Every structure is written in C-alpha cells, then in structure tokens.
mmCIF file of C-alpha atoms in Angstrom:
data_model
loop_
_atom_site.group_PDB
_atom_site.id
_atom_site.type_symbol
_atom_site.label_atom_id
_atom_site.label_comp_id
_atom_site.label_asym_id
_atom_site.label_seq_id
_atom_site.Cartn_x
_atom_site.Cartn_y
_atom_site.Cartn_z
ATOM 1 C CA UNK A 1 -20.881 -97.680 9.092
ATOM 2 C CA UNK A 2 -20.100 -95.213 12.040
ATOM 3 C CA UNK A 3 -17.179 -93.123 11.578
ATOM 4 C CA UNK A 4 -16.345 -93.429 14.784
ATOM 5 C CA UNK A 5 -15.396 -97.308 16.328
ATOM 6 C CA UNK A 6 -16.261 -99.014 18.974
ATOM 7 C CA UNK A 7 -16.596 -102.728 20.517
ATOM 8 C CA UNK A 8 -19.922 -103.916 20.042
ATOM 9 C CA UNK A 9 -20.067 -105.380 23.525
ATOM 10 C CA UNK A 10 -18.459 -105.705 26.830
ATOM 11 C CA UNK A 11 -18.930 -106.950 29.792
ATOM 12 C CA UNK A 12 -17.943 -107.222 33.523
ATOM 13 C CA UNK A 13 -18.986 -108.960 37.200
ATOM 14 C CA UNK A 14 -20.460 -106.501 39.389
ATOM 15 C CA UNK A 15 -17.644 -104.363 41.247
ATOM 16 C CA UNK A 16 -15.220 -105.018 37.893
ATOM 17 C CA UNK A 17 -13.665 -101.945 35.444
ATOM 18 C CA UNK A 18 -14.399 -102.115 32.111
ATOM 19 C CA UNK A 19 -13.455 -100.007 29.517
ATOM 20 C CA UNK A 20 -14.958 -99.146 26.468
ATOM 21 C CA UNK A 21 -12.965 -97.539 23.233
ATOM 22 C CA UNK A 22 -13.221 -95.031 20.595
ATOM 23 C CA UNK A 23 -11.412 -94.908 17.550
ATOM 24 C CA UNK A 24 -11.659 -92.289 15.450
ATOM 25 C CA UNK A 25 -9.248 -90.581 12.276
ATOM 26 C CA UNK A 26 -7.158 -87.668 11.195
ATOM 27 C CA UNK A 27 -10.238 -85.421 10.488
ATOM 28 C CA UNK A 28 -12.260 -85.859 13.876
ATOM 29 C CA UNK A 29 -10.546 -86.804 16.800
ATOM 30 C CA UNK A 30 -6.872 -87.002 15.756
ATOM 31 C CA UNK A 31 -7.466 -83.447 14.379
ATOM 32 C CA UNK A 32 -7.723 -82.764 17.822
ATOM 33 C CA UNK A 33 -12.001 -82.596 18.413
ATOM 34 C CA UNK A 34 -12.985 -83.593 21.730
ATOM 35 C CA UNK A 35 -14.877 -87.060 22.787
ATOM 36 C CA UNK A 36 -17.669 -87.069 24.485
ATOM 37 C CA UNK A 37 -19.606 -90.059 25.904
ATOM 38 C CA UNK A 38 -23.070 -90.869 26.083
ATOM 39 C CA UNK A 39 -25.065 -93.425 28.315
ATOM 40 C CA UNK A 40 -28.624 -94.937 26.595
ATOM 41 C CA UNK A 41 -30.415 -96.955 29.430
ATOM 42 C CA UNK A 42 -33.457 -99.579 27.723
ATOM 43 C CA UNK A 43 -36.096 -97.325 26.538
ATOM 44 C CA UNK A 44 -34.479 -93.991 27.096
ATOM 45 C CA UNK A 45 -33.260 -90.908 25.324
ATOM 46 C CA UNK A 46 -29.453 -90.859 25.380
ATOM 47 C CA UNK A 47 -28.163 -89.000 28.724
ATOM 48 C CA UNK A 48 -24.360 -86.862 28.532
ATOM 49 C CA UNK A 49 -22.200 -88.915 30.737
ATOM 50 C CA UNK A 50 -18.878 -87.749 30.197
ATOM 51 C CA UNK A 51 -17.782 -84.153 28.060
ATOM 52 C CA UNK A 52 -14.690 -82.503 26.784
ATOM 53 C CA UNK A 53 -13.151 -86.497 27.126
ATOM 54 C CA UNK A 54 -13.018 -86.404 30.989
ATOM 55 C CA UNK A 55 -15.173 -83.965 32.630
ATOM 56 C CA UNK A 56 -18.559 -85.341 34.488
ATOM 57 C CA UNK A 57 -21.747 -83.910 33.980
ATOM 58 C CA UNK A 58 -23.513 -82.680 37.582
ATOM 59 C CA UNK A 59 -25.151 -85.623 38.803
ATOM 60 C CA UNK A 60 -22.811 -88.079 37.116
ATOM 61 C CA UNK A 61 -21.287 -90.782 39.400
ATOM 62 C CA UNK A 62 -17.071 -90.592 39.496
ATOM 63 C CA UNK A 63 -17.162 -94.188 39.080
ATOM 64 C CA UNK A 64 -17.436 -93.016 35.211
ATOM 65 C CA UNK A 65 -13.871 -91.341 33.829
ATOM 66 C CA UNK A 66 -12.775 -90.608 30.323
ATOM 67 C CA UNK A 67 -9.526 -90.022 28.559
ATOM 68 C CA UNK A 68 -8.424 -89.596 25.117
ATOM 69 C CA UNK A 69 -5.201 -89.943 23.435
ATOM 70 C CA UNK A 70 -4.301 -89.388 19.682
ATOM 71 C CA UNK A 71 -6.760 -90.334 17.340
ATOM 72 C CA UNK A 72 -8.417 -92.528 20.838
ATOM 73 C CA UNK A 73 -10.788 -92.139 23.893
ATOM 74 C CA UNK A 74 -11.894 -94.472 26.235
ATOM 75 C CA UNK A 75 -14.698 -94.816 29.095
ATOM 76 C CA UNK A 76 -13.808 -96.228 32.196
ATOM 77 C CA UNK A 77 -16.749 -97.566 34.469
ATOM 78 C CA UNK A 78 -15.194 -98.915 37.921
ATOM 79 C CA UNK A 79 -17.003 -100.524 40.614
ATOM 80 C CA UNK A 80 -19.556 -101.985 37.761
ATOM 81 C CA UNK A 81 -23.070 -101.673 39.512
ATOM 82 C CA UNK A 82 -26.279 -103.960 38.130
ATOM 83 C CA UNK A 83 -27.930 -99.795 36.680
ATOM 84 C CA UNK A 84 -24.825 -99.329 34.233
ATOM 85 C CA UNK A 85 -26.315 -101.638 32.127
ATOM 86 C CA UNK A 86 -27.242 -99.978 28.880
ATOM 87 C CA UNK A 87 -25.649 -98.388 25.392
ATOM 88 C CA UNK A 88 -22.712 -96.114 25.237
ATOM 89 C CA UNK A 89 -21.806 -93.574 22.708
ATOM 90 C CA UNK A 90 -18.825 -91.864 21.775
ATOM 91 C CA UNK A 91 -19.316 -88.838 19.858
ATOM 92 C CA UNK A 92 -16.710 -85.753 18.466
ATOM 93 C CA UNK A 93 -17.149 -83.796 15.700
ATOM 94 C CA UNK A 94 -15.307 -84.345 12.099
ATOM 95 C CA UNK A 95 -14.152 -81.873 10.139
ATOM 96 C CA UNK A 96 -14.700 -83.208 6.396
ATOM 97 C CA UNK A 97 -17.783 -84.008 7.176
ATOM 98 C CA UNK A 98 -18.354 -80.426 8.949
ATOM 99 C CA UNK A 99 -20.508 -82.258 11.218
ATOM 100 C CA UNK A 100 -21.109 -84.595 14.418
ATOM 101 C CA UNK A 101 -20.635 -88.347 14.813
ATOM 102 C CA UNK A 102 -20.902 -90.920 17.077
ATOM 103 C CA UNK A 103 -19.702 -94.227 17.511
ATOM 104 C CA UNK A 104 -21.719 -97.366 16.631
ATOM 105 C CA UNK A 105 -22.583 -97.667 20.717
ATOM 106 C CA UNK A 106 -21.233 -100.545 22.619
ATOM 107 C CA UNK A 107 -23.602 -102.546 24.752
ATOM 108 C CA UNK A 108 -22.606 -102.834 28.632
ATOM 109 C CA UNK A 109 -23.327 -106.388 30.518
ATOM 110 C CA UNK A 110 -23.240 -106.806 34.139
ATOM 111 C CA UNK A 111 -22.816 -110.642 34.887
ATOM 112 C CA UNK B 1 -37.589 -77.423 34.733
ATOM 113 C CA UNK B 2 -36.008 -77.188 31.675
ATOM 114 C CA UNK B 3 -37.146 -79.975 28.853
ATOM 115 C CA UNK B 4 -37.840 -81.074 25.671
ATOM 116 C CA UNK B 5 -41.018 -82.527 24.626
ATOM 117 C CA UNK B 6 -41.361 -84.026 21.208
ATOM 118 C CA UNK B 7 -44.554 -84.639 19.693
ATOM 119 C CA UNK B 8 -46.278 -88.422 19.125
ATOM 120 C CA UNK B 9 -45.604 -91.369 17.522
ATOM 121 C CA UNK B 10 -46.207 -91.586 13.899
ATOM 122 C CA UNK B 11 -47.712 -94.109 11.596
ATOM 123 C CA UNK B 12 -47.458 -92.939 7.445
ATOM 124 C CA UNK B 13 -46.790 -94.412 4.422
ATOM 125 C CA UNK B 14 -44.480 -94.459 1.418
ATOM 126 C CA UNK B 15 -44.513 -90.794 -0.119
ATOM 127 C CA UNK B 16 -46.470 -88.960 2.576
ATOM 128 C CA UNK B 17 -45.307 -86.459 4.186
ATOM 129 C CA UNK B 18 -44.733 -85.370 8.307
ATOM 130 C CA UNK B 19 -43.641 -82.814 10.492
ATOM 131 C CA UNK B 20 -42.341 -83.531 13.869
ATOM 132 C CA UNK B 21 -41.964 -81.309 16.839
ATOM 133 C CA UNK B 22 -40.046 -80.877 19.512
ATOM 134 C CA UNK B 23 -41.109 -77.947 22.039
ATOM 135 C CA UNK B 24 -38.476 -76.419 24.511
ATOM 136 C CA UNK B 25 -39.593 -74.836 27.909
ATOM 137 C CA UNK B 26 -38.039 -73.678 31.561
ATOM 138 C CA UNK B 27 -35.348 -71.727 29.498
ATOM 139 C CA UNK B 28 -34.979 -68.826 26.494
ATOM 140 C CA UNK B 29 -35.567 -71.111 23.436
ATOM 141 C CA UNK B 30 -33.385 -68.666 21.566
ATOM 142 C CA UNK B 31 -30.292 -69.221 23.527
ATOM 143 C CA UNK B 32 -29.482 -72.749 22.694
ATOM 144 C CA UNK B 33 -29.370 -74.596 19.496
ATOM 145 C CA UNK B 34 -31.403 -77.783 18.733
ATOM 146 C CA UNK B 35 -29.820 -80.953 17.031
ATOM 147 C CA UNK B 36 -32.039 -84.052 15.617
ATOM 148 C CA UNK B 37 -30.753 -86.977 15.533
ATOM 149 C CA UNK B 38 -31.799 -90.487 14.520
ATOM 150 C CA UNK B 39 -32.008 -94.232 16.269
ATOM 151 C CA UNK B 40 -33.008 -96.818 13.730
ATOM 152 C CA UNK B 41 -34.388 -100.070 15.288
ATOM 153 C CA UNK B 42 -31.431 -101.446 17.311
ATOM 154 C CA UNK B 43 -29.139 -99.276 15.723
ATOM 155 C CA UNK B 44 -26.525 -96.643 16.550
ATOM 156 C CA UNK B 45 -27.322 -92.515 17.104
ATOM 157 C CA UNK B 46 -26.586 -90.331 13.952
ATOM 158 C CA UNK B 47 -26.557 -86.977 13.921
ATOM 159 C CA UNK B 48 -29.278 -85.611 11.164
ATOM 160 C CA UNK B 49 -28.550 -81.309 11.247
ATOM 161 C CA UNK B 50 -29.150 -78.517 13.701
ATOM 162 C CA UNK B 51 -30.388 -75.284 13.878
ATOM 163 C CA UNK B 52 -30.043 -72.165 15.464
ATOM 164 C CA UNK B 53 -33.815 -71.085 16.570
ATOM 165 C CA UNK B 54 -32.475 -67.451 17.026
ATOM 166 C CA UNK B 55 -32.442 -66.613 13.262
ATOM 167 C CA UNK B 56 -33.210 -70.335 12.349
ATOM 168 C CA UNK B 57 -29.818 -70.659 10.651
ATOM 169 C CA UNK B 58 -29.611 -74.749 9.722
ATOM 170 C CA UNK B 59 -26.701 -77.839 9.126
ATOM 171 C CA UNK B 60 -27.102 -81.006 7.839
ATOM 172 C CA UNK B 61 -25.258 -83.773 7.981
ATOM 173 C CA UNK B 62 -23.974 -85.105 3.946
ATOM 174 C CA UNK B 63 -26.557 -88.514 4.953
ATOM 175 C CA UNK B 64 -29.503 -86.237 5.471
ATOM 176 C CA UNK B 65 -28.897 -83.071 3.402
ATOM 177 C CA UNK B 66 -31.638 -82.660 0.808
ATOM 178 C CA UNK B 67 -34.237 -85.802 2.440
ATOM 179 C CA UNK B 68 -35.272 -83.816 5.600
ATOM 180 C CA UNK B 69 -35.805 -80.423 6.874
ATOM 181 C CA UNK B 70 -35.395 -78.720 9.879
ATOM 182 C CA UNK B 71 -36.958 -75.655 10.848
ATOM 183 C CA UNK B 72 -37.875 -73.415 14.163
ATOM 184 C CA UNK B 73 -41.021 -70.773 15.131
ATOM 185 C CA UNK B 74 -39.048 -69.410 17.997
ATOM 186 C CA UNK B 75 -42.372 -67.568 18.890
ATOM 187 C CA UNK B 76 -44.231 -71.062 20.610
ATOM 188 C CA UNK B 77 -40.351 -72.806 21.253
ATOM 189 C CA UNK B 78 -40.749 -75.022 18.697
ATOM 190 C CA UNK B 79 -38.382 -76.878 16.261
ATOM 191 C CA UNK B 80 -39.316 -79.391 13.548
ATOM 192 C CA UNK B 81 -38.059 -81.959 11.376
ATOM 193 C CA UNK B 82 -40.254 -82.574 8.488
ATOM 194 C CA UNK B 83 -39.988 -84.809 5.370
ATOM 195 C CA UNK B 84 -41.793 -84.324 2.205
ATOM 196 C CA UNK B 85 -41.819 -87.932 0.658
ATOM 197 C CA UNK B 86 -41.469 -90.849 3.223
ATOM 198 C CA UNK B 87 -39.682 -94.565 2.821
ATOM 199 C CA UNK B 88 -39.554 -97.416 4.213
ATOM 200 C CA UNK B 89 -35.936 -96.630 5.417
ATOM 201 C CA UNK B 90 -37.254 -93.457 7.288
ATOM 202 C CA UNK B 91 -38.890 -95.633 9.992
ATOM 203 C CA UNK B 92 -37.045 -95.072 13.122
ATOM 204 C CA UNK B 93 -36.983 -93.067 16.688
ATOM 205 C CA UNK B 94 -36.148 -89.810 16.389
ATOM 206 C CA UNK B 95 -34.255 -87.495 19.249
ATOM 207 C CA UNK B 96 -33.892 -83.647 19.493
ATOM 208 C CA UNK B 97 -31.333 -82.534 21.994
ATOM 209 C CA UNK B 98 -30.165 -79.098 23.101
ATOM 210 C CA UNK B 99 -26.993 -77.552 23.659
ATOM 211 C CA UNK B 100 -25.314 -74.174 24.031
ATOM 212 C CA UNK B 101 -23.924 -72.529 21.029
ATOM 213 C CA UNK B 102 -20.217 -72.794 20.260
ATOM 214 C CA UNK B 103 -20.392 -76.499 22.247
ATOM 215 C CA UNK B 104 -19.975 -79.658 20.523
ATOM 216 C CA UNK B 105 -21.501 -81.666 22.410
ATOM 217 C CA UNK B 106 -25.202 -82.708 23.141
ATOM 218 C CA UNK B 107 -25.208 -81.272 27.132
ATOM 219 C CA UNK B 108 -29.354 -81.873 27.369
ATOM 220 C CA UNK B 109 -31.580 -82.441 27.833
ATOM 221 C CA UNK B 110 -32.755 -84.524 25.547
ATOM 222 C CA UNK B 111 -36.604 -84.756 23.912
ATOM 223 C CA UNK B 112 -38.257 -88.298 24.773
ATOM 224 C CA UNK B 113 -38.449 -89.338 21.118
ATOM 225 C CA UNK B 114 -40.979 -89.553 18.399
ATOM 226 C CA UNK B 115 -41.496 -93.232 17.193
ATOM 227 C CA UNK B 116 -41.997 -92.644 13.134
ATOM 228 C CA UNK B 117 -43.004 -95.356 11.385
ATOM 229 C CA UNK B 118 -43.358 -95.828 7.446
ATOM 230 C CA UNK B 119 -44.934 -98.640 5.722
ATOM 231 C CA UNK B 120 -47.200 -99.260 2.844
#
C-alpha cells in the first residue's frame, strides 16, 4: 500500500483537463515536503514531469501544471493530446520513514 | 550526453544471488547521488535506498533495509544493487535514477531498467 494516494485511473477526450491527485499525511507532505510528479509512457523508465509541486522540467510542455495545498497536490494536464497517455507518479519524501515515496501511479486515458 | 545504462536482464532462481549495475557517463559520477528503485509487474515505483558514490555513503528504505545492497566503484561510474539470497517476490524491473545532492527529487535521467526475474 503506497503511502502516498492516488486515483487509479482517469480519463479525458482529446483537448479536455484532467486532473490527477495526491494525498499524502502529517509526516510527508503536510509536514511541508514538496510533490513532485512523474510521467511513465508504455515501456519506459519514469521521466520528471513536474518538481518542487509546480515547476516544469526543460523540455516539458506547459500544458502540464502542478499545485499543492496542505497535506495535497494535484497534476493538471490541459489540452489532453493522444502522447499523454501513460502512468503518473506523485512522489515527496516522508519523514518517519526518513525516506522517498511515491504514489500508487494513476493511469491516464485519452478517449 | 549524460545517461544511465543499467546492465541486462536477469533470469535466477530461489537463493542465488545477483549484482546489478547501473553505469553513469557524460558527467562527474561523483557529483550526483544514485537512487534504485523498484517496478513490480504492473505495479507502482518504490523507492529501494541511495547512495552517495563520492564516499559511497548508503539509505534504505524500512521495505528493503537488510534484503538488498547497494554499493558504488566510483573509479569505472558504477553503482550496484546486489542481493545475496533471491525469491520469488524479488522478480521485478528495476530503475536507477540520478539526482543532485541535497534534492529530493529524481531530476534524471533515468537508467533503462534491468528486467530480474526469479523462479525455481
């Protein structure tokens, strides 16, 4: 069980926003860690998509913004294009477990 | 070009033991630590431990502490995550990924993965 929480799926027409969430505790990112957000395309090492909750990675389309609030983040993917298809991850770091975590990944359909 | 290229796919079984590589290049090895992390089949990421290849300091996550290894020979830009006694349970992909010391985040890249897989 991942410590931090996530939908298992979502999904969206091409052009829609989605948005994916994170849910974490007191100890990782209520205890003020930062999210950061992963993208996993079919048969591919995980890529950084999204750092310190909302800053892009070079290279990174700004149709992908994050945001975190409380013990919460979030990915937002507007303008849903046909290549976002794939796994996201949240990750932060947690404190009583003096280590990283990520979310359980949340699969992204385009209709 | 800066990468990460992991050694190949593995077939073992039950109680054998393996060493997996992951070799950096294009940048000073010593300058960035290395995380492993774990992809069962269909499953999420978890984070396995890390090291710091510049005086091969190590962290493990609780779930891995004690079942795996990881170690560094900064002279060929090499880390490695060994196990002395496979299962069954070990079979999965496994990722290393770089970052910058004092980050917490996985900034890349990312090794390709070594398939390991465990059965009698």
């Amino acid at each position: 069980q991942s410590v931090l929480t996530q939908p298992p799926s979502v999904s969206g027409a091409p052009g829609q926003r989605v948005t994916i969430s994170c849910t974490g505790s007191s100890s990782n990112i209520g205890a003020g860690y930062d999210v950061h957000w992963y993208q996993q395309l079919p048969g591919t090492a995980p890529k950084l998509l999204i750092y310190v909750n909302n800053n892009r990675p070079s290279g990174v389309p700004d149709r992908f913004s994050g945001s975190k609030s409380g013990t919460s983040a979030s990915l937002a993917i507007t303008g849903l294009q046909a290549e976002d298809e794939a796994d996201y991850y949240c990750q932060s770091y947690d404190s009583s477990l003096s280590g990283y975590v990520f979310g359980a990944g949340t699969k992204v359909t385009v209709l | 070009e800066v990468q990460l290229v992991q050694s190949g796919a593995e077939v073992k079984k039950p109680g054998e033991s393996l060493r997996i590589s992951c070799k950096g290049s294009g940048y000073r090895f010593t300058s960035y630590w290395i995380s492993w992390v774990r992809q069962m089949p269909g499953k999420a990421l978890e984070w396995m431990g890390r090291i710091d290849p510049s005086d091969s300091y190590t962290n493990y996550s609780p779930s891995f502490k004690g079942h795996v290894t990881i170690s560094a020979d900064k002279s060929i830009s090499t880390a490695y995550l060994q196990w002395s006694s496979l299962k069954a349970s070990d079979t999965a992909l496994y990722y290393c990924a770089r970052y910058a010391s004092g980050i917490y985040y996985f900034s890349g890249p990312w090794g390709q993965g070594t398939l390991v897989t465990v059965s009698s």
